[in-house]
Coordinates of N, CA and C in Angstrom, one line a residue:
Chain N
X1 N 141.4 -27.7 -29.8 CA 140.7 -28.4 -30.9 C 141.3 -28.0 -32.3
X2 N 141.2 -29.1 -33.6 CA 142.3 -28.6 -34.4 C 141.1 -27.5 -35.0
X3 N 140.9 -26.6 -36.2 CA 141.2 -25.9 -36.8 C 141.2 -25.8 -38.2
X4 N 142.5 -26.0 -38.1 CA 143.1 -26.2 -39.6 C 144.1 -27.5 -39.7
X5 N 144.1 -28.3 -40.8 CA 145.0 -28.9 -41.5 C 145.5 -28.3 -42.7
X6 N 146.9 -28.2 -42.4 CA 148.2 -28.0 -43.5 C 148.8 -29.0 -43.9
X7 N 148.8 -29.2 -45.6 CA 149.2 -30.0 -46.2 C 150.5 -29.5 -47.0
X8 N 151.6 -29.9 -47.0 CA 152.7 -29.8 -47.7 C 153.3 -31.2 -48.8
X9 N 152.7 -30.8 -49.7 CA 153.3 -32.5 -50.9 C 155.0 -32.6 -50.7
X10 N 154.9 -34.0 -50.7 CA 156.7 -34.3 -50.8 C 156.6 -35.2 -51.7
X11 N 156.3 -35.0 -52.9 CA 156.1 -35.9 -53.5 C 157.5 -35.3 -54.7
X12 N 157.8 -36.1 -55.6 CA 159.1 -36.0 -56.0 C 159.3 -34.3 -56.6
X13 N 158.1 -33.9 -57.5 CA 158.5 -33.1 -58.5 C 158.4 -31.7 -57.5
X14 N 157.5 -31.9 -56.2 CA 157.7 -30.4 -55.5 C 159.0 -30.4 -54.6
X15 N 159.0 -31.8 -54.3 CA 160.5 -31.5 -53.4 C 161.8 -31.0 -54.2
X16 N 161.4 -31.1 -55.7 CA 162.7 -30.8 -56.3 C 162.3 -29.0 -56.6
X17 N 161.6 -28.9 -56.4 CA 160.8 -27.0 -56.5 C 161.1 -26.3 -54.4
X18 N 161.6 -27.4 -53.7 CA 161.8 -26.4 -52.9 C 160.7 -26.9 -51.8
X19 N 159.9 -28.5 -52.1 CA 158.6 -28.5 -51.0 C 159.6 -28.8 -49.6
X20 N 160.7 -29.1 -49.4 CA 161.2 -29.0 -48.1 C 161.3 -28.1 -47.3
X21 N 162.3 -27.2 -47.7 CA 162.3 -25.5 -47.5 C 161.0 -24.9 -47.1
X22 N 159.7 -25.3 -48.1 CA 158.4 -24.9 -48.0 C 157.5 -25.5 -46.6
X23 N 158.5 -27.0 -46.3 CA 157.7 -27.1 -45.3 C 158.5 -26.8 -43.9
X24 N 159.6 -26.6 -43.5 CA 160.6 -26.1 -42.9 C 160.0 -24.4 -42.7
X25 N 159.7 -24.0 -43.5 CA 158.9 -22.7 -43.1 C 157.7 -22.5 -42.7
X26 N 157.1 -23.2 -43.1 CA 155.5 -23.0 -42.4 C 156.0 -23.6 -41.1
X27 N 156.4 -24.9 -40.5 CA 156.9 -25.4 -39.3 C 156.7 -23.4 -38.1
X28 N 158.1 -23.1 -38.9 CA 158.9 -22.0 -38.6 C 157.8 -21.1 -38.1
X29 N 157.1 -20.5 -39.0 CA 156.0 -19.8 -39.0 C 154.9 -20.1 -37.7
X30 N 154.5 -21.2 -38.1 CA 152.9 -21.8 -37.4 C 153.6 -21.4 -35.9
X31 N 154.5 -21.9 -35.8 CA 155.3 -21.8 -34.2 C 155.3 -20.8 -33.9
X32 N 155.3 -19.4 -34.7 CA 155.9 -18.1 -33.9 C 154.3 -17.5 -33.9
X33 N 153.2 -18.0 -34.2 CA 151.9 -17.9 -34.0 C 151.6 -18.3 -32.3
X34 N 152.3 -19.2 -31.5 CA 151.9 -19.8 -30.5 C 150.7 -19.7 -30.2
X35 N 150.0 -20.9 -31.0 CA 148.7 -21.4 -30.9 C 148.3 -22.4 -29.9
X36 N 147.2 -22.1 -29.6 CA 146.7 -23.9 -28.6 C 147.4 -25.0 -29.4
X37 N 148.2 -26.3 -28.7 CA 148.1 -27.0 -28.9 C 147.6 -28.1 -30.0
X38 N 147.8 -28.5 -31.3 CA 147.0 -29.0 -32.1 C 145.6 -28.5 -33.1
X39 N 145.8 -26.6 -32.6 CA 145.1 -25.7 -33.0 C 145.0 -25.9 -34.7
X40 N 146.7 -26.0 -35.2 CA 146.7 -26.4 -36.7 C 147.9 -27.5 -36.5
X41 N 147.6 -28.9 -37.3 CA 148.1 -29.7 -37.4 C 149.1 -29.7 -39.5
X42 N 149.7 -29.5 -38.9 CA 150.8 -29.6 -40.4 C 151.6 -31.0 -40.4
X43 N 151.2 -31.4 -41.8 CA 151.6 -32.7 -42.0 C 152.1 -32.8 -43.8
X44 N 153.4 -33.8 -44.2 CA 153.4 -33.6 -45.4 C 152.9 -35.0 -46.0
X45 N 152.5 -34.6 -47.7 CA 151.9 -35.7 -47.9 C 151.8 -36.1 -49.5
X46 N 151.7 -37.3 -50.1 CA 151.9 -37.7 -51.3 C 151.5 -37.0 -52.2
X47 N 151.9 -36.6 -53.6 CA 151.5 -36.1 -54.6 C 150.5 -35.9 -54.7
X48 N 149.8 -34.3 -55.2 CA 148.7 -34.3 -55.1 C 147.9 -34.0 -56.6
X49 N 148.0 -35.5 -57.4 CA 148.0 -35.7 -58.6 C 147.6 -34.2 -59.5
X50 N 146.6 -33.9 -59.3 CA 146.5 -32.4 -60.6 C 147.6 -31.2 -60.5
X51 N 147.8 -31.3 -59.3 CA 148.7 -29.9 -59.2 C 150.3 -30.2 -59.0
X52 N 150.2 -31.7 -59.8 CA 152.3 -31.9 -60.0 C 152.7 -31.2 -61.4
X53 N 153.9 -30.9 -61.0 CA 154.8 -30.0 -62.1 C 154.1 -28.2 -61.5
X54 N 153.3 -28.1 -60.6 CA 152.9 -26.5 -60.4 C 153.4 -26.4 -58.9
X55 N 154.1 -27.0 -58.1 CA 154.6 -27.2 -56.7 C 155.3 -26.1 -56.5
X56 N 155.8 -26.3 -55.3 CA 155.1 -26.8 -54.1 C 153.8 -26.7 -53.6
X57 N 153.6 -27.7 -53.9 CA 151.8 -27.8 -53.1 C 151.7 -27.9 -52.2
X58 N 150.8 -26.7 -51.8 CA 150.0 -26.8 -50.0 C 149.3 -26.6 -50.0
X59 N 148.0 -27.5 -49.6 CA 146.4 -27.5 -49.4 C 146.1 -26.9 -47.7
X60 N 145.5 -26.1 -47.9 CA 145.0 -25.8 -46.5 C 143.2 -26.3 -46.1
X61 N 143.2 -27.2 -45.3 CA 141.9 -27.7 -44.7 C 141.1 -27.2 -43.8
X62 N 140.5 -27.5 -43.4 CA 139.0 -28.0 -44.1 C 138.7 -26.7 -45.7
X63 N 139.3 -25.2 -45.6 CA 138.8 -24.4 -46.2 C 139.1 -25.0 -47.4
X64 N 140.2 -26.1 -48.4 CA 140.2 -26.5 -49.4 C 140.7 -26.0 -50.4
X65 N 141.5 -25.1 -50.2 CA 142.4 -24.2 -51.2 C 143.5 -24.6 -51.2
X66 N 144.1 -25.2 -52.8 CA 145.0 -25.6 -53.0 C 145.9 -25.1 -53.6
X67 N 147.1 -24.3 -52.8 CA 148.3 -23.4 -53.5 C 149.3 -24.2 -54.3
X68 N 149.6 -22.7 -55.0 CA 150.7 -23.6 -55.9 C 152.3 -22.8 -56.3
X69 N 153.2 -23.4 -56.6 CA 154.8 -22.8 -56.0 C 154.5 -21.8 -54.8
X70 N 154.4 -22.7 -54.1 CA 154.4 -22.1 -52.6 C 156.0 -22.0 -52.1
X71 N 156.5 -20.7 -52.0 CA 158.1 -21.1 -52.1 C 158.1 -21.2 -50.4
X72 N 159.6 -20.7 -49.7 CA 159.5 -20.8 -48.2 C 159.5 -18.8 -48.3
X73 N 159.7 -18.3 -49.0 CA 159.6 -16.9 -48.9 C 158.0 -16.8 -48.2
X74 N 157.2 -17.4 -49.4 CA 155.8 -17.5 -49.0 C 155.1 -17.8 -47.8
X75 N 155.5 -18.8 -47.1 CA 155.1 -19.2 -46.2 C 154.6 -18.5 -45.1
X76 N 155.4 -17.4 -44.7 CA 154.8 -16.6 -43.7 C 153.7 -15.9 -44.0
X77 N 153.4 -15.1 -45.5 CA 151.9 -14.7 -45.9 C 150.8 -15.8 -45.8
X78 N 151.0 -16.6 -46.0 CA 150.0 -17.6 -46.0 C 149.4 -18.1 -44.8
X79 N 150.4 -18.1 -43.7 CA 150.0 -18.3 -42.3 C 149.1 -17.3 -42.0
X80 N 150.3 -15.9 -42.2 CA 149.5 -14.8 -41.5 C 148.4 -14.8 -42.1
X81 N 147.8 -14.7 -43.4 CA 146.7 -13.9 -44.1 C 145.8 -15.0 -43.9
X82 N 146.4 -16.3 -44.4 CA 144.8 -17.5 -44.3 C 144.8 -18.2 -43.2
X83 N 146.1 -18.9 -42.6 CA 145.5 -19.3 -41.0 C 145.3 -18.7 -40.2
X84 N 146.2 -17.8 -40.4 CA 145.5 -16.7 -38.9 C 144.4 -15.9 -39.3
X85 N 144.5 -15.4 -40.6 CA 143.4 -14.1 -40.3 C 142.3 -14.8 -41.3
X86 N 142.4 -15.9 -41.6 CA 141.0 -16.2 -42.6 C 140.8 -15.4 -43.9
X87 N 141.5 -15.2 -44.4 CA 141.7 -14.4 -45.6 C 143.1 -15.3 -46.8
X88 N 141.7 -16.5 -47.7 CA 143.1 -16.9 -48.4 C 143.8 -16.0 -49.4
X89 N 144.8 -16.4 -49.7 CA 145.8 -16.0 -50.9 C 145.8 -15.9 -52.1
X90 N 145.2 -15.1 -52.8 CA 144.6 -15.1 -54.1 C 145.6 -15.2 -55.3
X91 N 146.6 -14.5 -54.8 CA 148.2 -14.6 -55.8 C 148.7 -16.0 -55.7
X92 N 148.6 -16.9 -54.4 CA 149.2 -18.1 -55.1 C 147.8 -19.6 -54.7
X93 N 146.9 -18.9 -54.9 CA 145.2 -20.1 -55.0 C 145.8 -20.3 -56.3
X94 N 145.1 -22.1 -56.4 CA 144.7 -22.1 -57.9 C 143.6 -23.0 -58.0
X95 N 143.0 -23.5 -56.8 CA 142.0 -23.9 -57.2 C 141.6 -24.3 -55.7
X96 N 140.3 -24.2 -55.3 CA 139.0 -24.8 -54.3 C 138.5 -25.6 -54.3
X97 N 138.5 -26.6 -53.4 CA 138.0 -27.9 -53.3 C 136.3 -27.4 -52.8
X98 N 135.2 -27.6 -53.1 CA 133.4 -27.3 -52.9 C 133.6 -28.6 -52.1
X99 N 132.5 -28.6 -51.0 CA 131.7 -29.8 -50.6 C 130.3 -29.8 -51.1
X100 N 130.3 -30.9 -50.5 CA 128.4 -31.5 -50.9 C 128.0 -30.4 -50.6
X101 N 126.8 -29.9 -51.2 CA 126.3 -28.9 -50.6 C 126.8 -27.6 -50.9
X102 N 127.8 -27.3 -50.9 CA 128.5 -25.7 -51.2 C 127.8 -25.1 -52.3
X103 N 127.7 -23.9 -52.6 CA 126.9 -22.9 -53.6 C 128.0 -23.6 -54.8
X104 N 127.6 -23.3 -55.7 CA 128.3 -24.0 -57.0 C 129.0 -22.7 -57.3
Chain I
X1 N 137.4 -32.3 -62.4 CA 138.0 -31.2 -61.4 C 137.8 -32.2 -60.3
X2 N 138.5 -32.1 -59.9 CA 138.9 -32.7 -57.8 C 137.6 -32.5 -57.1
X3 N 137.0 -33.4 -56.6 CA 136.0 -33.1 -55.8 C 136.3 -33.3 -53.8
X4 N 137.0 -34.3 -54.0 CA 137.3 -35.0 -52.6 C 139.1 -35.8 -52.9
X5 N 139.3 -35.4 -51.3 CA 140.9 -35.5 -51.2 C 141.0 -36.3 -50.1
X6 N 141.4 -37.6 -50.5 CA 141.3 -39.0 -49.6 C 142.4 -38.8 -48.7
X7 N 143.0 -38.9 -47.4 CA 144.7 -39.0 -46.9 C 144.4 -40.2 -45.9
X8 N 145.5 -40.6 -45.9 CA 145.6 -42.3 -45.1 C 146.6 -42.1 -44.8
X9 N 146.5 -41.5 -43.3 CA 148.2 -41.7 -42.9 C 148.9 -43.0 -43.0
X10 N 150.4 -42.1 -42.8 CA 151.2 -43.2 -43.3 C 152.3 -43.1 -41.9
X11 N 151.8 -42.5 -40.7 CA 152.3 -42.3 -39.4 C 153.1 -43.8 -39.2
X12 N 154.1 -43.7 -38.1 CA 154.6 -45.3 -37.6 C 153.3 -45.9 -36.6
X13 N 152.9 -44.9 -36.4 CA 151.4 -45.8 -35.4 C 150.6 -46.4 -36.3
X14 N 149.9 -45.4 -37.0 CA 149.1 -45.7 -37.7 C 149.6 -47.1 -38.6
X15 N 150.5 -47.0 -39.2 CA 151.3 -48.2 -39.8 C 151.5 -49.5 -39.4
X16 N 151.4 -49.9 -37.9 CA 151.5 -50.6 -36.6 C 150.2 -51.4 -36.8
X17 N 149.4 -50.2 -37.1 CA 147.9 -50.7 -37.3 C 147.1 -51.2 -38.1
X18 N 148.0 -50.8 -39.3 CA 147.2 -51.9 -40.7 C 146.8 -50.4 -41.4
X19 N 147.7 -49.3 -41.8 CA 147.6 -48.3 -42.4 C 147.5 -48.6 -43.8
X20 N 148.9 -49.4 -44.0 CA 149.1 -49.9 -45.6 C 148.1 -50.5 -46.8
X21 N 147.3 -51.4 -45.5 CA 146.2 -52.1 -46.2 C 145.2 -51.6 -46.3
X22 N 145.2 -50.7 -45.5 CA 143.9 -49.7 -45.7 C 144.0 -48.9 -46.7
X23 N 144.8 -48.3 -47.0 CA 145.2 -47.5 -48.4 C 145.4 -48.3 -49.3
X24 N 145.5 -49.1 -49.7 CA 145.8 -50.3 -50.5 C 143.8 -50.7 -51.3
X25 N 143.5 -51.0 -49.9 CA 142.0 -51.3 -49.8 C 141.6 -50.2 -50.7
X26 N 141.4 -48.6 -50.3 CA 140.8 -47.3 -50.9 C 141.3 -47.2 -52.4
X27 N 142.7 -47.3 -52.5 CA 142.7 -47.4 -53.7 C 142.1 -48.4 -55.0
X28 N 141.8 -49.9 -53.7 CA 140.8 -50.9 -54.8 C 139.5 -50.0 -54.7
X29 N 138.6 -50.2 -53.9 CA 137.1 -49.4 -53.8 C 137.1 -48.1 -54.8
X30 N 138.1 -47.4 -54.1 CA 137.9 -45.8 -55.3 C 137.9 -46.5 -57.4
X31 N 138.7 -47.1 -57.4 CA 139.0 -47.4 -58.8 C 138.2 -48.2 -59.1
X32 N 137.2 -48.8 -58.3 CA 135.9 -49.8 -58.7 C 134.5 -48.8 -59.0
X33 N 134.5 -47.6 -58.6 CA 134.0 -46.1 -58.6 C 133.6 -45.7 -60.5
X34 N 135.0 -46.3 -60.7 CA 135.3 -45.9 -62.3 C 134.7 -44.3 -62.3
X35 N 135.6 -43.2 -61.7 CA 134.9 -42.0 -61.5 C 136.0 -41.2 -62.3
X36 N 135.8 -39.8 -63.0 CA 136.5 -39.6 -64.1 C 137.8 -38.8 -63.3
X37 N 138.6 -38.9 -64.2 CA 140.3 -38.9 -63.5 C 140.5 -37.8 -63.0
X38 N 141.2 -38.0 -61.7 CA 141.4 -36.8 -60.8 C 140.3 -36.6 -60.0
X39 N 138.8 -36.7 -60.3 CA 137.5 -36.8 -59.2 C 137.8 -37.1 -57.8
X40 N 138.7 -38.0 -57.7 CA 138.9 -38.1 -55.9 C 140.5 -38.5 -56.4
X41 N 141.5 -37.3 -55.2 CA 142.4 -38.0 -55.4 C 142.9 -38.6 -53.5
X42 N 143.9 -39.6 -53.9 CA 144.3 -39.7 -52.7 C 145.7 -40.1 -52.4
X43 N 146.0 -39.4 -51.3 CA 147.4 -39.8 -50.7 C 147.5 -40.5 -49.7
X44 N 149.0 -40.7 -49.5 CA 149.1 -40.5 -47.9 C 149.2 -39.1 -47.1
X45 N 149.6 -39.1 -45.5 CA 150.0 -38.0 -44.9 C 150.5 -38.5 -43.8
X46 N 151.7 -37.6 -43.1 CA 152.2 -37.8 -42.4 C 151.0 -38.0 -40.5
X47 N 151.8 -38.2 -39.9 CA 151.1 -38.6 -38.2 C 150.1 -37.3 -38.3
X48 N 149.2 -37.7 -38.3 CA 148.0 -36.5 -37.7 C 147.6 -36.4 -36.0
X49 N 148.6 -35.9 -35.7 CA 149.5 -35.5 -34.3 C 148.1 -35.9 -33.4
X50 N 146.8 -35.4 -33.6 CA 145.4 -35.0 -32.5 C 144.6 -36.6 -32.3
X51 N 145.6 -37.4 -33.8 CA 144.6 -38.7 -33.7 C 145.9 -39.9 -33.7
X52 N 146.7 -39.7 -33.3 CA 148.1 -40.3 -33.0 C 147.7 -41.4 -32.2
X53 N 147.4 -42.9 -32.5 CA 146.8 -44.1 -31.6 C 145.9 -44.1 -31.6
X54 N 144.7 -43.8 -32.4 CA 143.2 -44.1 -32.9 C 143.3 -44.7 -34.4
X55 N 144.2 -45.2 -35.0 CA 144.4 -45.1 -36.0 C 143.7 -46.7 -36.6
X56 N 143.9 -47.2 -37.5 CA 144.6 -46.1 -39.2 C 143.3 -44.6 -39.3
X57 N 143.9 -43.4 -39.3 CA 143.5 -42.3 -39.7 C 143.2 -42.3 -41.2
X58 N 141.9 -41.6 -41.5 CA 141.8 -41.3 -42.6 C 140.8 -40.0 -42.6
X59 N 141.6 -39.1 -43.3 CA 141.2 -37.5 -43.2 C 140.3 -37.9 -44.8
X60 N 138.7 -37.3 -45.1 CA 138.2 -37.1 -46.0 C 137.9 -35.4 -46.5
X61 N 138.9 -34.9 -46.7 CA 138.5 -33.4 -47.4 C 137.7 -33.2 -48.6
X62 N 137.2 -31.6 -49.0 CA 136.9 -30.6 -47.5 C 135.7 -30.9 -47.1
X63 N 135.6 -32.0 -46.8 CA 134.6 -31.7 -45.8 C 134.9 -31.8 -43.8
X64 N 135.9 -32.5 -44.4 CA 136.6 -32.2 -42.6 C 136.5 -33.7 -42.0
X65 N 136.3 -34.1 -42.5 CA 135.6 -35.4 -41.5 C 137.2 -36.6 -41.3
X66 N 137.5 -36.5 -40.3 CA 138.6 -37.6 -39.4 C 138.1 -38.9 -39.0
X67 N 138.6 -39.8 -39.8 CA 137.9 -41.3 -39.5 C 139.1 -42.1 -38.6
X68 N 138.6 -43.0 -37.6 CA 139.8 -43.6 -36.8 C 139.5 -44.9 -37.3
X69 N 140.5 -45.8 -37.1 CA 140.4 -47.2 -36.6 C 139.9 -48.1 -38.1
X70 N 140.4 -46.9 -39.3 CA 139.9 -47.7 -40.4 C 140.7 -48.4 -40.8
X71 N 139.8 -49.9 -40.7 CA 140.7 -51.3 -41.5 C 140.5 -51.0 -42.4
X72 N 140.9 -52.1 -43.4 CA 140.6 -52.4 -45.0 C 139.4 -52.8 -45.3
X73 N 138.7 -53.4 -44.1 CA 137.1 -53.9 -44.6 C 136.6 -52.5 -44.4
X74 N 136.9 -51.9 -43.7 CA 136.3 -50.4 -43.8 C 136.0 -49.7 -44.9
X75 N 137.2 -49.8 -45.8 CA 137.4 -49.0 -47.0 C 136.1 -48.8 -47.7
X76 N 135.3 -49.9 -48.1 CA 134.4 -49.9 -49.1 C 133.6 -49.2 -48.5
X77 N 133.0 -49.1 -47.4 CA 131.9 -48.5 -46.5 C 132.4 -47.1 -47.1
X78 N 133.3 -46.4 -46.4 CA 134.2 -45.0 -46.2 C 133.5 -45.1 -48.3
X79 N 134.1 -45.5 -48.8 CA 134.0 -45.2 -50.8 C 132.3 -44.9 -50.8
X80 N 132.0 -46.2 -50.3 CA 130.4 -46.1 -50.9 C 129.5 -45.2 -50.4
X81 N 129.7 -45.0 -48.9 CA 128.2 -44.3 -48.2 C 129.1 -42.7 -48.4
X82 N 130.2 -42.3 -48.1 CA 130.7 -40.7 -47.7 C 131.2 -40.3 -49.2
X83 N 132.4 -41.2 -49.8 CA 132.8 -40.1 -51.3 C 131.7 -40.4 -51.7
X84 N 131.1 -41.5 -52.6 CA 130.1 -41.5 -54.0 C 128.7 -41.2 -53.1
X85 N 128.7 -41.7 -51.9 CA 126.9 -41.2 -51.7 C 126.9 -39.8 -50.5
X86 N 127.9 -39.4 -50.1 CA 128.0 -37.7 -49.8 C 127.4 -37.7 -48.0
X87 N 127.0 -39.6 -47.6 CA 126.7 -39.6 -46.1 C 127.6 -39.7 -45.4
X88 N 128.8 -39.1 -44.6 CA 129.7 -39.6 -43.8 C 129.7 -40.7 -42.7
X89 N 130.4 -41.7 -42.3 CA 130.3 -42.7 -41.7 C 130.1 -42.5 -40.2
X90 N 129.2 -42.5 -39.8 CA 129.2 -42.0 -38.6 C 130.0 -43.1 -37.7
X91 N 129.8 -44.3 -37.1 CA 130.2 -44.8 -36.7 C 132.0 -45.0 -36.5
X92 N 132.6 -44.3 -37.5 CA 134.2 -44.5 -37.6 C 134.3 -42.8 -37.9
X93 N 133.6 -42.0 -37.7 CA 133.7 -40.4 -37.7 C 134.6 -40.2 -35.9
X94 N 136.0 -39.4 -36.4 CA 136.2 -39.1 -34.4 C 135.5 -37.2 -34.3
X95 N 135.8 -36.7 -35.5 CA 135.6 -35.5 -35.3 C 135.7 -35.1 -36.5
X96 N 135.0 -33.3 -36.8 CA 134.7 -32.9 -38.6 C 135.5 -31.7 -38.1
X97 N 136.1 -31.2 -39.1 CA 137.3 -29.7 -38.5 C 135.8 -28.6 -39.5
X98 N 135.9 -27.8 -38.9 CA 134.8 -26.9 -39.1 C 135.3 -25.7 -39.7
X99 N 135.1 -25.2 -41.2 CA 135.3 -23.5 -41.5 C 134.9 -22.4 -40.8
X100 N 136.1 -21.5 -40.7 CA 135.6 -20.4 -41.1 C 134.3 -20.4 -41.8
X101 N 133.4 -19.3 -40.3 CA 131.8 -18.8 -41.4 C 131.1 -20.1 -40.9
X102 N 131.5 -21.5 -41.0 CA 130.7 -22.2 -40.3 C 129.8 -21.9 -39.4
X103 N 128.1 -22.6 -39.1 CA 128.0 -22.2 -38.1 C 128.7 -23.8 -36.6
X104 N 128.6 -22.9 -35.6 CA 129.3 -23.6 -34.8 C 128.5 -25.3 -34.2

């Protein structure tokens, strides 16, 4: 059952910051985790309008933390520390998405 | 500030299935919202591997909620009752990805 959704923008201004490389590594990464099947689904995706010109953007889901120049060096802390261990990344957070409901 | 993060795959399945017009559709409903800029943004995303042939996929973050099979007459429902009124659609709900700390 999935987990987590990973989001990597390919939208122009991060691919030119390196969002390929960025997503080539987490790929890299998530894999050497050998997780169940569909455990975390990584997928790249259109500009993620507030956080262009701050790229590579990678949103991690449902938890809603949206990183920013996420390089491919990065990638492996981010696996390890927030998808595996539940502990996001405070050096490259820059902002939390709240749901309905969430403490303000 | 970002409240909700719309994605509409843009998979070749999903695409097969009337992906385009469904994203097409959300971006008319959202902008009929007149909601202040950046409040919901939305993209595409690539194949969401777990719902690959249930489609058109539409991931509503964070709150987790995976919608299948959304047409374009869908769209307005998905805008009105889940982003602006906070009820998720149950009927086109396949599954909600759950946090960390959640309870189960």
């Amino acid at each position: 059952m999935t987990r987590t959704h990973v989001l990597i923008c390919r939208g122009p201004d991060c691919l030119s910051r390196g969002a390929q490389e960025t997503y080539t590594a987490f790929t890299r990464e998530l894999a050497a985790l050998d997780l169940p099947e569909d455990a975390v689904v990584q997928t790249q995706c259109g500009c993620v309008g507030p956080m262009c010109g701050a790229g590579p953007t990678v949103c991690v889901y449902p938890d809603g933390v949206w990183y920013g120049a996420v390089t491919s060096e990065d990638a492996a802390e981010v696996v390890r520390e927030h998808i595996a261990g539940g502990r996001p990344v405070d050096r490259l957070a820059r902002t939390r998405l709240t749901r309905l409901g969430d403490a303000a």
